[in-house]
Amino acid sequence: MKMFFSGGCKNGKSSLAEDCARVLAGEGPLYYLATMIPHDEEDRERIRRHVASRAGKGFATIECGVHITDAVRGVDAKGSFLLDSVTALLTNEMFRDGEFDPHAAERVAEELCELADSVGSIVFVSDFIFADTGMYDEFTEIYRAGLARCDAALARCCDTVVEINLATPILYKGVMPL
């Protein structure tokens, strides 16, 4: 099963996604694809909180801030995977090494669907950043459009699509394994 979760920041997406990935794993291997590359103390603290929240849940963490399809080499592809988050992955790919790649989203969207097709089960987590009506600088608008492209690709290639709104899951496609 391939699942896609989107929703606002600090809305319970990661906890629900973890629960789903664990159910999908059954007795099989369980992997957490951690995409955030820390750039400051706030990022490092956020990572510490996520690691602490996963403690004892059986996840083997794979750090993969770029080149997401490389993340599953050398592991049991029949296992269950949780990728958190698409938002961070796109940031890393679009703004890599101090350079801006306005076409990164096309590549990332393809790689995410390729990853989904190459594993037993996977749960993707992304942030919904599209409800804001304000206009931002050119880089931010290109990023927002790129994330929308990635999210749309995942919505097409995943069996289940869920939005988390006010900590409440809204099922748009498929079934929840919980």
PDB file of N, CA, C and O in Angstrom, residues 31-107:
ATOM      1  N   TYR A  31      11.135   1.164   8.194  1.00  0.00           N
ATOM      2  CA  TYR A  31      12.167   2.163   7.944  1.00  0.00           C
ATOM      3  C   TYR A  31      11.575   3.574   7.971  1.00  0.00           C
ATOM      4  O   TYR A  31      10.489   3.812   7.461  1.00  0.00           O
ATOM      5  N   TYR A  32      12.352   4.483   8.528  1.00  0.00           N
ATOM      6  CA  TYR A  32      11.984   5.906   8.554  1.00  0.00           C
ATOM      7  C   TYR A  32      12.965   6.641   7.661  1.00  0.00           C
ATOM      8  O   TYR A  32      14.174   6.669   7.946  1.00  0.00           O
ATOM      9  N   LEU A  33      12.489   7.205   6.561  1.00  0.00           N
ATOM     10  CA  LEU A  33      13.331   7.973   5.647  1.00  0.00           C
ATOM     11  C   LEU A  33      13.290   9.429   6.090  1.00  0.00           C
ATOM     12  O   LEU A  33      12.308  10.133   5.869  1.00  0.00           O
ATOM     13  N   ALA A  34      14.347   9.838   6.761  1.00  0.00           N
ATOM     14  CA  ALA A  34      14.434  11.178   7.342  1.00  0.00           C
ATOM     15  C   ALA A  34      15.065  12.118   6.319  1.00  0.00           C
ATOM     16  O   ALA A  34      16.221  11.954   5.941  1.00  0.00           O
ATOM     17  N   THR A  35      14.309  13.119   5.878  1.00  0.00           N
ATOM     18  CA  THR A  35      14.771  13.973   4.785  1.00  0.00           C
ATOM     19  C   THR A  35      15.318  15.320   5.229  1.00  0.00           C
ATOM     20  O   THR A  35      15.927  16.025   4.428  1.00  0.00           O
ATOM     21  N   MET A  36      15.099  15.711   6.479  1.00  0.00           N
ATOM     22  CA  MET A  36      15.520  17.044   6.910  1.00  0.00           C
ATOM     23  C   MET A  36      17.039  17.107   7.106  1.00  0.00           C
ATOM     24  O   MET A  36      17.613  16.285   7.811  1.00  0.00           O
ATOM     25  N   ILE A  37      17.654  18.081   6.469  1.00  0.00           N
ATOM     26  CA  ILE A  37      19.066  18.382   6.686  1.00  0.00           C
ATOM     27  C   ILE A  37      19.103  19.596   7.611  1.00  0.00           C
ATOM     28  O   ILE A  37      18.626  20.669   7.229  1.00  0.00           O
ATOM     29  N   PRO A  38      19.638  19.429   8.814  1.00  0.00           N
ATOM     30  CA  PRO A  38      19.599  20.562   9.759  1.00  0.00           C
ATOM     31  C   PRO A  38      20.553  21.679   9.347  1.00  0.00           C
ATOM     32  O   PRO A  38      21.680  21.427   8.927  1.00  0.00           O
ATOM     33  N   HIS A  39      20.066  22.916   9.494  1.00  0.00           N
ATOM     34  CA  HIS A  39      20.870  24.088   9.168  1.00  0.00           C
ATOM     35  C   HIS A  39      21.106  24.989  10.371  1.00  0.00           C
ATOM     36  O   HIS A  39      21.939  25.889  10.301  1.00  0.00           O
ATOM     37  N   ASP A  40      20.361  24.762  11.440  1.00  0.00           N
ATOM     38  CA  ASP A  40      20.532  25.594  12.628  1.00  0.00           C
ATOM     39  C   ASP A  40      20.052  24.816  13.854  1.00  0.00           C
ATOM     40  O   ASP A  40      19.602  23.675  13.746  1.00  0.00           O
ATOM     41  N   GLU A  41      20.145  25.427  15.002  1.00  0.00           N
ATOM     42  CA  GLU A  41      19.764  24.758  16.242  1.00  0.00           C
ATOM     43  C   GLU A  41      18.277  24.440  16.286  1.00  0.00           C
ATOM     44  O   GLU A  41      17.868  23.404  16.821  1.00  0.00           O
ATOM     45  N   GLU A  42      17.455  25.287  15.720  1.00  0.00           N
ATOM     46  CA  GLU A  42      16.015  25.011  15.681  1.00  0.00           C
ATOM     47  C   GLU A  42      15.731  23.729  14.904  1.00  0.00           C
ATOM     48  O   GLU A  42      14.922  22.897  15.329  1.00  0.00           O
ATOM     49  N   ASP A  43      16.410  23.550  13.766  1.00  0.00           N
ATOM     50  CA  ASP A  43      16.259  22.316  12.986  1.00  0.00           C
ATOM     51  C   ASP A  43      16.723  21.108  13.790  1.00  0.00           C
ATOM     52  O   ASP A  43      16.062  20.065  13.805  1.00  0.00           O
ATOM     53  N   ARG A  44      17.879  21.237  14.452  1.00  0.00           N
ATOM     54  CA  ARG A  44      18.409  20.121  15.238  1.00  0.00           C
ATOM     55  C   ARG A  44      17.457  19.752  16.382  1.00  0.00           C
ATOM     56  O   ARG A  44      17.249  18.568  16.665  1.00  0.00           O
ATOM     57  N   GLU A  45      16.837  20.736  17.001  1.00  0.00           N
ATOM     58  CA  GLU A  45      15.878  20.479  18.075  1.00  0.00           C
ATOM     59  C   GLU A  45      14.640  19.772  17.531  1.00  0.00           C
ATOM     60  O   GLU A  45      14.125  18.838  18.153  1.00  0.00           O
ATOM     61  N   ARG A  46      14.171  20.185  16.384  1.00  0.00           N
ATOM     62  CA  ARG A  46      13.015  19.537  15.770  1.00  0.00           C
ATOM     63  C   ARG A  46      13.326  18.073  15.467  1.00  0.00           C
ATOM     64  O   ARG A  46      12.500  17.187  15.700  1.00  0.00           O
ATOM     65  N   ILE A  47      14.521  17.805  14.953  1.00  0.00           N
ATOM     66  CA  ILE A  47      14.940  16.429  14.671  1.00  0.00           C
ATOM     67  C   ILE A  47      15.001  15.624  15.968  1.00  0.00           C
ATOM     68  O   ILE A  47      14.530  14.487  16.017  1.00  0.00           O
ATOM     69  N   ARG A  48      15.551  16.211  17.031  1.00  0.00           N
ATOM     70  CA  ARG A  48      15.615  15.507  18.324  1.00  0.00           C
ATOM     71  C   ARG A  48      14.218  15.127  18.813  1.00  0.00           C
ATOM     72  O   ARG A  48      14.000  14.023  19.310  1.00  0.00           O
ATOM     73  N   ARG A  49      13.257  16.038  18.659  1.00  0.00           N
ATOM     74  CA  ARG A  49      11.881  15.746  19.082  1.00  0.00           C
ATOM     75  C   ARG A  49      11.290  14.598  18.263  1.00  0.00           C
ATOM     76  O   ARG A  49      10.636  13.707  18.813  1.00  0.00           O
ATOM     77  N   HIS A  50      11.520  14.607  16.956  1.00  0.00           N
ATOM     78  CA  HIS A  50      11.002  13.534  16.100  1.00  0.00           C
ATOM     79  C   HIS A  50      11.645  12.197  16.453  1.00  0.00           C
ATOM     80  O   HIS A  50      10.953  11.172  16.519  1.00  0.00           O
ATOM     81  N   VAL A  51      12.953  12.196  16.674  1.00  0.00           N
ATOM     82  CA  VAL A  51      13.651  10.959  17.042  1.00  0.00           C
ATOM     83  C   VAL A  51      13.101  10.430  18.371  1.00  0.00           C
ATOM     84  O   VAL A  51      12.819   9.233  18.511  1.00  0.00           O
ATOM     85  N   ALA A  52      12.927  11.318  19.335  1.00  0.00           N
ATOM     86  CA  ALA A  52      12.399  10.910  20.641  1.00  0.00           C
ATOM     87  C   ALA A  52      10.986  10.356  20.516  1.00  0.00           C
ATOM     88  O   ALA A  52      10.634   9.369  21.176  1.00  0.00           O
ATOM     89  N   SER A  53      10.174  10.959  19.654  1.00  0.00           N
ATOM     90  CA  SER A  53       8.795  10.489  19.504  1.00  0.00           C
ATOM     91  C   SER A  53       8.728   9.110  18.849  1.00  0.00           C
ATOM     92  O   SER A  53       7.758   8.382  19.031  1.00  0.00           O
ATOM     93  N   ARG A  54       9.753   8.740  18.074  1.00  0.00           N
ATOM     94  CA  ARG A  54       9.796   7.423  17.417  1.00  0.00           C
ATOM     95  C   ARG A  54      10.454   6.356  18.272  1.00  0.00           C
ATOM     96  O   ARG A  54      10.416   5.178  17.926  1.00  0.00           O
ATOM     97  N   ALA A  55      11.074   6.735  19.374  1.00  0.00           N
ATOM     98  CA  ALA A  55      11.818   5.783  20.202  1.00  0.00           C
ATOM     99  C   ALA A  55      10.933   4.608  20.592  1.00  0.00           C
ATOM    100  O   ALA A  55       9.787   4.782  20.995  1.00  0.00           O
ATOM    101  N   GLY A  56      11.474   3.417  20.424  1.00  0.00           N
ATOM    102  CA  GLY A  56      10.765   2.210  20.814  1.00  0.00           C
ATOM    103  C   GLY A  56       9.683   1.756  19.856  1.00  0.00           C
ATOM    104  O   GLY A  56       8.962   0.803  20.149  1.00  0.00           O
ATOM    105  N   LYS A  57       9.552   2.407  18.720  1.00  0.00           N
ATOM    106  CA  LYS A  57       8.488   2.042  17.770  1.00  0.00           C
ATOM    107  C   LYS A  57       8.979   1.123  16.659  1.00  0.00           C
ATOM    108  O   LYS A  57       8.204   0.751  15.782  1.00  0.00           O
ATOM    109  N   GLY A  58      10.262   0.763  16.664  1.00  0.00           N
ATOM    110  CA  GLY A  58      10.776  -0.211  15.713  1.00  0.00           C
ATOM    111  C   GLY A  58      11.306   0.323  14.405  1.00  0.00           C
ATOM    112  O   GLY A  58      11.655  -0.442  13.513  1.00  0.00           O
ATOM    113  N   PHE A  59      11.393   1.650  14.267  1.00  0.00           N
ATOM    114  CA  PHE A  59      11.895   2.226  13.027  1.00  0.00           C
ATOM    115  C   PHE A  59      13.418   2.159  12.954  1.00  0.00           C
ATOM    116  O   PHE A  59      14.101   2.501  13.918  1.00  0.00           O
ATOM    117  N   ALA A  60      13.940   1.755  11.803  1.00  0.00           N
ATOM    118  CA  ALA A  60      15.354   1.923  11.477  1.00  0.00           C
ATOM    119  C   ALA A  60      15.423   3.203  10.651  1.00  0.00           C
ATOM    120  O   ALA A  60      14.758   3.309   9.615  1.00  0.00           O
ATOM    121  N   THR A  61      16.189   4.176  11.120  1.00  0.00           N
ATOM    122  CA  THR A  61      16.241   5.474  10.439  1.00  0.00           C
ATOM    123  C   THR A  61      17.282   5.470   9.329  1.00  0.00           C
ATOM    124  O   THR A  61      18.413   5.031   9.534  1.00  0.00           O
ATOM    125  N   ILE A  62      16.867   5.984   8.182  1.00  0.00           N
ATOM    126  CA  ILE A  62      17.763   6.172   7.040  1.00  0.00           C
ATOM    127  C   ILE A  62      17.760   7.660   6.731  1.00  0.00           C
ATOM    128  O   ILE A  62      16.723   8.227   6.386  1.00  0.00           O
ATOM    129  N   GLU A  63      18.909   8.305   6.895  1.00  0.00           N
ATOM    130  CA  GLU A  63      19.040   9.734   6.586  1.00  0.00           C
ATOM    131  C   GLU A  63      19.180   9.879   5.072  1.00  0.00           C
ATOM    132  O   GLU A  63      20.061   9.265   4.461  1.00  0.00           O
ATOM    133  N   CYS A  64      18.291  10.659   4.470  1.00  0.00           N
ATOM    134  CA  CYS A  64      18.315  10.792   3.003  1.00  0.00           C
ATOM    135  C   CYS A  64      17.751  12.147   2.598  1.00  0.00           C
ATOM    136  O   CYS A  64      16.618  12.239   2.158  1.00  0.00           O
ATOM    137  N   GLY A  65      18.552  13.167   2.733  1.00  0.00           N
ATOM    138  CA  GLY A  65      18.115  14.513   2.410  1.00  0.00           C
ATOM    139  C   GLY A  65      18.078  14.833   0.929  1.00  0.00           C
ATOM    140  O   GLY A  65      17.424  15.793   0.520  1.00  0.00           O
ATOM    141  N   VAL A  66      18.760  14.052   0.114  1.00  0.00           N
ATOM    142  CA  VAL A  66      18.769  14.213  -1.341  1.00  0.00           C
ATOM    143  C   VAL A  66      18.830  12.829  -1.980  1.00  0.00           C
ATOM    144  O   VAL A  66      19.105  11.843  -1.302  1.00  0.00           O
ATOM    145  N   HIS A  67      18.589  12.782  -3.293  1.00  0.00           N
ATOM    146  CA  HIS A  67      18.661  11.513  -4.040  1.00  0.00           C
ATOM    147  C   HIS A  67      17.831  10.423  -3.356  1.00  0.00           C
ATOM    148  O   HIS A  67      18.343   9.369  -2.987  1.00  0.00           O
ATOM    149  N   ILE A  68      16.551  10.648  -3.228  1.00  0.00           N
ATOM    150  CA  ILE A  68      15.685   9.788  -2.425  1.00  0.00           C
ATOM    151  C   ILE A  68      15.658   8.341  -2.887  1.00  0.00           C
ATOM    152  O   ILE A  68      15.537   7.431  -2.073  1.00  0.00           O
ATOM    153  N   THR A  69      15.803   8.088  -4.175  1.00  0.00           N
ATOM    154  CA  THR A  69      15.750   6.700  -4.639  1.00  0.00           C
ATOM    155  C   THR A  69      16.964   5.903  -4.175  1.00  0.00           C
ATOM    156  O   THR A  69      16.885   4.671  -4.098  1.00  0.00           O
ATOM    157  N   ASP A  70      18.060   6.578  -3.842  1.00  0.00           N
ATOM    158  CA  ASP A  70      19.237   5.882  -3.311  1.00  0.00           C
ATOM    159  C   ASP A  70      19.017   5.383  -1.886  1.00  0.00           C
ATOM    160  O   ASP A  70      19.728   4.504  -1.416  1.00  0.00           O
ATOM    161  N   ALA A  71      18.020   5.929  -1.206  1.00  0.00           N
ATOM    162  CA  ALA A  71      17.810   5.635   0.219  1.00  0.00           C
ATOM    163  C   ALA A  71      17.483   4.176   0.486  1.00  0.00           C
ATOM    164  O   ALA A  71      17.777   3.670   1.567  1.00  0.00           O
ATOM    165  N   VAL A  72      16.882   3.497  -0.465  1.00  0.00           N
ATOM    166  CA  VAL A  72      16.438   2.131  -0.209  1.00  0.00           C
ATOM    167  C   VAL A  72      17.412   1.073  -0.729  1.00  0.00           C
ATOM    168  O   VAL A  72      17.127  -0.114  -0.623  1.00  0.00           O
ATOM    169  N   ARG A  73      18.536   1.496  -1.218  1.00  0.00           N
ATOM    170  CA  ARG A  73      19.548   0.527  -1.655  1.00  0.00           C
ATOM    171  C   ARG A  73      20.140  -0.153  -0.422  1.00  0.00           C
ATOM    172  O   ARG A  73      20.496   0.490   0.550  1.00  0.00           O
ATOM    173  N   GLY A  74      20.209  -1.460  -0.484  1.00  0.00           N
ATOM    174  CA  GLY A  74      20.824  -2.205   0.611  1.00  0.00           C
ATOM    175  C   GLY A  74      19.888  -2.519   1.770  1.00  0.00           C
ATOM    176  O   GLY A  74      20.330  -3.032   2.789  1.00  0.00           O
ATOM    177  N   VAL A  75      18.603  -2.197   1.639  1.00  0.00           N
ATOM    178  CA  VAL A  75      17.633  -2.558   2.680  1.00  0.00           C
ATOM    179  C   VAL A  75      16.558  -3.451   2.054  1.00  0.00           C
ATOM    180  O   VAL A  75      16.483  -3.577   0.837  1.00  0.00           O
ATOM    181  N   ASP A  76      15.729  -4.038   2.892  1.00  0.00           N
ATOM    182  CA  ASP A  76      14.672  -4.926   2.420  1.00  0.00           C
ATOM    183  C   ASP A  76      13.547  -4.094   1.813  1.00  0.00           C
ATOM    184  O   ASP A  76      12.727  -3.511   2.529  1.00  0.00           O
ATOM    185  N   ALA A  77      13.494  -4.037   0.492  1.00  0.00           N
ATOM    186  CA  ALA A  77      12.503  -3.212  -0.202  1.00  0.00           C
ATOM    187  C   ALA A  77      11.076  -3.705   0.028  1.00  0.00           C
ATOM    188  O   ALA A  77      10.128  -2.981  -0.249  1.00  0.00           O
ATOM    189  N   LYS A  78      10.908  -4.913   0.554  1.00  0.00           N
ATOM    190  CA  LYS A  78       9.576  -5.419   0.856  1.00  0.00           C
ATOM    191  C   LYS A  78       9.069  -4.877   2.187  1.00  0.00           C
ATOM    192  O   LYS A  78       7.936  -5.137   2.573  1.00  0.00           O
ATOM    193  N   GLY A  79       9.904  -4.131   2.883  1.00  0.00           N
ATOM    194  CA  GLY A  79       9.523  -3.566   4.174  1.00  0.00           C
ATOM    195  C   GLY A  79       8.545  -2.415   4.027  1.00  0.00           C
ATOM    196  O   GLY A  79       8.087  -2.085   2.933  1.00  0.00           O
ATOM    197  N   SER A  80       8.263  -1.798   5.161  1.00  0.00           N
ATOM    198  CA  SER A  80       7.380  -0.634   5.200  1.00  0.00           C
ATOM    199  C   SER A  80       8.232   0.606   5.447  1.00  0.00           C
ATOM    200  O   SER A  80       9.104   0.599   6.328  1.00  0.00           O
ATOM    201  N   PHE A  81       7.956   1.656   4.694  1.00  0.00           N
ATOM    202  CA  PHE A  81       8.742   2.871   4.761  1.00  0.00           C
ATOM    203  C   PHE A  81       7.850   4.054   5.115  1.00  0.00           C
ATOM    204  O   PHE A  81       6.696   4.117   4.701  1.00  0.00           O
ATOM    205  N   LEU A  82       8.425   4.985   5.853  1.00  0.00           N
ATOM    206  CA  LEU A  82       7.772   6.266   6.135  1.00  0.00           C
ATOM    207  C   LEU A  82       8.733   7.351   5.696  1.00  0.00           C
ATOM    208  O   LEU A  82       9.875   7.404   6.176  1.00  0.00           O
ATOM    209  N   LEU A  83       8.317   8.200   4.756  1.00  0.00           N
ATOM    210  CA  LEU A  83       9.143   9.323   4.308  1.00  0.00           C
ATOM    211  C   LEU A  83       8.565  10.603   4.897  1.00  0.00           C
ATOM    212  O   LEU A  83       7.452  10.991   4.586  1.00  0.00           O
ATOM    213  N   ASP A  84       9.343  11.235   5.753  1.00  0.00           N
ATOM    214  CA  ASP A  84       8.925  12.472   6.414  1.00  0.00           C
ATOM    215  C   ASP A  84      10.084  13.461   6.327  1.00  0.00           C
ATOM    216  O   ASP A  84      11.084  13.286   7.002  1.00  0.00           O
ATOM    217  N   SER A  85      10.032  14.439   5.462  1.00  0.00           N
ATOM    218  CA  SER A  85       8.881  14.872   4.717  1.00  0.00           C
ATOM    219  C   SER A  85       9.251  15.219   3.280  1.00  0.00           C
ATOM    220  O   SER A  85      10.401  15.529   2.979  1.00  0.00           O
ATOM    221  N   VAL A  86       8.232  15.213   2.430  1.00  0.00           N
ATOM    222  CA  VAL A  86       8.384  15.651   1.041  1.00  0.00           C
ATOM    223  C   VAL A  86       8.801  17.120   1.019  1.00  0.00           C
ATOM    224  O   VAL A  86       9.627  17.540   0.194  1.00  0.00           O
ATOM    225  N   THR A  87       8.265  17.894   1.942  1.00  0.00           N
ATOM    226  CA  THR A  87       8.552  19.330   2.029  1.00  0.00           C
ATOM    227  C   THR A  87      10.050  19.579   2.196  1.00  0.00           C
ATOM    228  O   THR A  87      10.644  20.391   1.475  1.00  0.00           O
ATOM    229  N   ALA A  88      10.659  18.884   3.147  1.00  0.00           N
ATOM    230  CA  ALA A  88      12.095  19.042   3.388  1.00  0.00           C
ATOM    231  C   ALA A  88      12.915  18.518   2.214  1.00  0.00           C
ATOM    232  O   ALA A  88      13.906  19.134   1.812  1.00  0.00           O
ATOM    233  N   LEU A  89      12.513  17.374   1.660  1.00  0.00           N
ATOM    234  CA  LEU A  89      13.237  16.798   0.529  1.00  0.00           C
ATOM    235  C   LEU A  89      13.290  17.783  -0.638  1.00  0.00           C
ATOM    236  O   LEU A  89      14.349  18.017  -1.223  1.00  0.00           O
ATOM    237  N   LEU A  90      12.145  18.379  -0.978  1.00  0.00           N
ATOM    238  CA  LEU A  90      12.132  19.337  -2.080  1.00  0.00           C
ATOM    239  C   LEU A  90      13.000  20.552  -1.767  1.00  0.00           C
ATOM    240  O   LEU A  90      13.731  21.031  -2.635  1.00  0.00           O
ATOM    241  N   THR A  91      12.951  21.031  -0.551  1.00  0.00           N
ATOM    242  CA  THR A  91      13.811  22.153  -0.159  1.00  0.00           C
ATOM    243  C   THR A  91      15.270  21.811  -0.395  1.00  0.00           C
ATOM    244  O   THR A  91      16.028  22.595  -0.984  1.00  0.00           O
ATOM    245  N   ASN A  92      15.681  20.632   0.058  1.00  0.00           N
ATOM    246  CA  ASN A  92      17.074  20.205  -0.097  1.00  0.00           C
ATOM    247  C   ASN A  92      17.489  20.120  -1.558  1.00  0.00           C
ATOM    248  O   ASN A  92      18.596  20.524  -1.921  1.00  0.00           O
ATOM    249  N   GLU A  93      16.604  19.584  -2.380  1.00  0.00           N
ATOM    250  CA  GLU A  93      16.928  19.410  -3.803  1.00  0.00           C
ATOM    251  C   GLU A  93      16.879  20.728  -4.567  1.00  0.00           C
ATOM    252  O   GLU A  93      17.683  20.965  -5.459  1.00  0.00           O
ATOM    253  N   MET A  94      15.952  21.599  -4.207  1.00  0.00           N
ATOM    254  CA  MET A  94      15.787  22.849  -4.935  1.00  0.00           C
ATOM    255  C   MET A  94      16.850  23.884  -4.574  1.00  0.00           C
ATOM    256  O   MET A  94      17.219  24.712  -5.401  1.00  0.00           O
ATOM    257  N   PHE A  95      17.346  23.834  -3.345  1.00  0.00           N
ATOM    258  CA  PHE A  95      18.309  24.824  -2.868  1.00  0.00           C
ATOM    259  C   PHE A  95      19.624  24.157  -2.457  1.00  0.00           C
ATOM    260  O   PHE A  95      20.223  24.508  -1.454  1.00  0.00           O
ATOM    261  N   ARG A  96      20.075  23.185  -3.235  1.00  0.00           N
ATOM    262  CA  ARG A  96      21.255  22.405  -2.885  1.00  0.00           C
ATOM    263  C   ARG A  96      22.554  23.177  -3.133  1.00  0.00           C
ATOM    264  O   ARG A  96      22.709  23.829  -4.156  1.00  0.00           O
ATOM    265  N   ASP A  97      23.465  23.070  -2.163  1.00  0.00           N
ATOM    266  CA  ASP A  97      24.812  23.657  -2.276  1.00  0.00           C
ATOM    267  C   ASP A  97      24.791  25.144  -2.614  1.00  0.00           C
ATOM    268  O   ASP A  97      25.640  25.641  -3.358  1.00  0.00           O
ATOM    269  N   GLY A  98      23.804  25.859  -2.094  1.00  0.00           N
ATOM    270  CA  GLY A  98      23.720  27.300  -2.319  1.00  0.00           C
ATOM    271  C   GLY A  98      23.253  27.694  -3.698  1.00  0.00           C
ATOM    272  O   GLY A  98      23.243  28.875  -4.042  1.00  0.00           O
ATOM    273  N   GLU A  99      22.874  26.718  -4.510  1.00  0.00           N
ATOM    274  CA  GLU A  99      22.381  26.981  -5.859  1.00  0.00           C
ATOM    275  C   GLU A  99      20.875  26.745  -5.897  1.00  0.00           C
ATOM    276  O   GLU A  99      20.361  25.865  -5.214  1.00  0.00           O
ATOM    277  N   PHE A 100      20.177  27.482  -6.716  1.00  0.00           N
ATOM    278  CA  PHE A 100      18.734  27.330  -6.869  1.00  0.00           C
ATOM    279  C   PHE A 100      18.437  26.571  -8.150  1.00  0.00           C
ATOM    280  O   PHE A 100      18.862  26.975  -9.234  1.00  0.00           O
ATOM    281  N   ASP A 101      17.709  25.447  -8.034  1.00  0.00           N
ATOM    282  CA  ASP A 101      17.325  24.644  -9.189  1.00  0.00           C
ATOM    283  C   ASP A 101      15.814  24.738  -9.360  1.00  0.00           C
ATOM    284  O   ASP A 101      15.057  24.030  -8.681  1.00  0.00           O
ATOM    285  N   PRO A 102      15.336  25.608 -10.252  1.00  0.00           N
ATOM    286  CA  PRO A 102      13.887  25.790 -10.408  1.00  0.00           C
ATOM    287  C   PRO A 102      13.176  24.563 -10.991  1.00  0.00           C
ATOM    288  O   PRO A 102      11.955  24.486 -10.957  1.00  0.00           O
ATOM    289  N   HIS A 103      13.926  23.580 -11.506  1.00  0.00           N
ATOM    290  CA  HIS A 103      13.343  22.390 -12.118  1.00  0.00           C
ATOM    291  C   HIS A 103      13.421  21.158 -11.219  1.00  0.00           C
ATOM    292  O   HIS A 103      13.045  20.063 -11.639  1.00  0.00           O
ATOM    293  N   ALA A 104      13.882  21.337 -10.000  1.00  0.00           N
ATOM    294  CA  ALA A 104      14.056  20.202  -9.083  1.00  0.00           C
ATOM    295  C   ALA A 104      12.744  19.465  -8.826  1.00  0.00           C
ATOM    296  O   ALA A 104      12.744  18.237  -8.676  1.00  0.00           O
ATOM    297  N   ALA A 105      11.641  20.171  -8.756  1.00  0.00           N
ATOM    298  CA  ALA A 105      10.365  19.539  -8.422  1.00  0.00           C
ATOM    299  C   ALA A 105       9.967  18.471  -9.443  1.00  0.00           C
ATOM    300  O   ALA A 105       9.396  17.445  -9.068  1.00  0.00           O
ATOM    301  N   GLU A 106      10.261  18.703 -10.708  1.00  0.00           N
ATOM    302  CA  GLU A 106       9.933  17.717 -11.742  1.00  0.00           C
ATOM    303  C   GLU A 106      10.660  16.408 -11.457  1.00  0.00           C
ATOM    304  O   GLU A 106      10.063  15.322 -11.503  1.00  0.00           O
ATOM    305  N   ARG A 107      11.941  16.516 -11.161  1.00  0.00           N
ATOM    306  CA  ARG A 107      12.758  15.343 -10.870  1.00  0.00           C
ATOM    307  C   ARG A 107      12.306  14.669  -9.577  1.00  0.00           C
ATOM    308  O   ARG A 107      12.146  13.448  -9.513  1.00  0.00           O
TER     309      ARG A 107
END
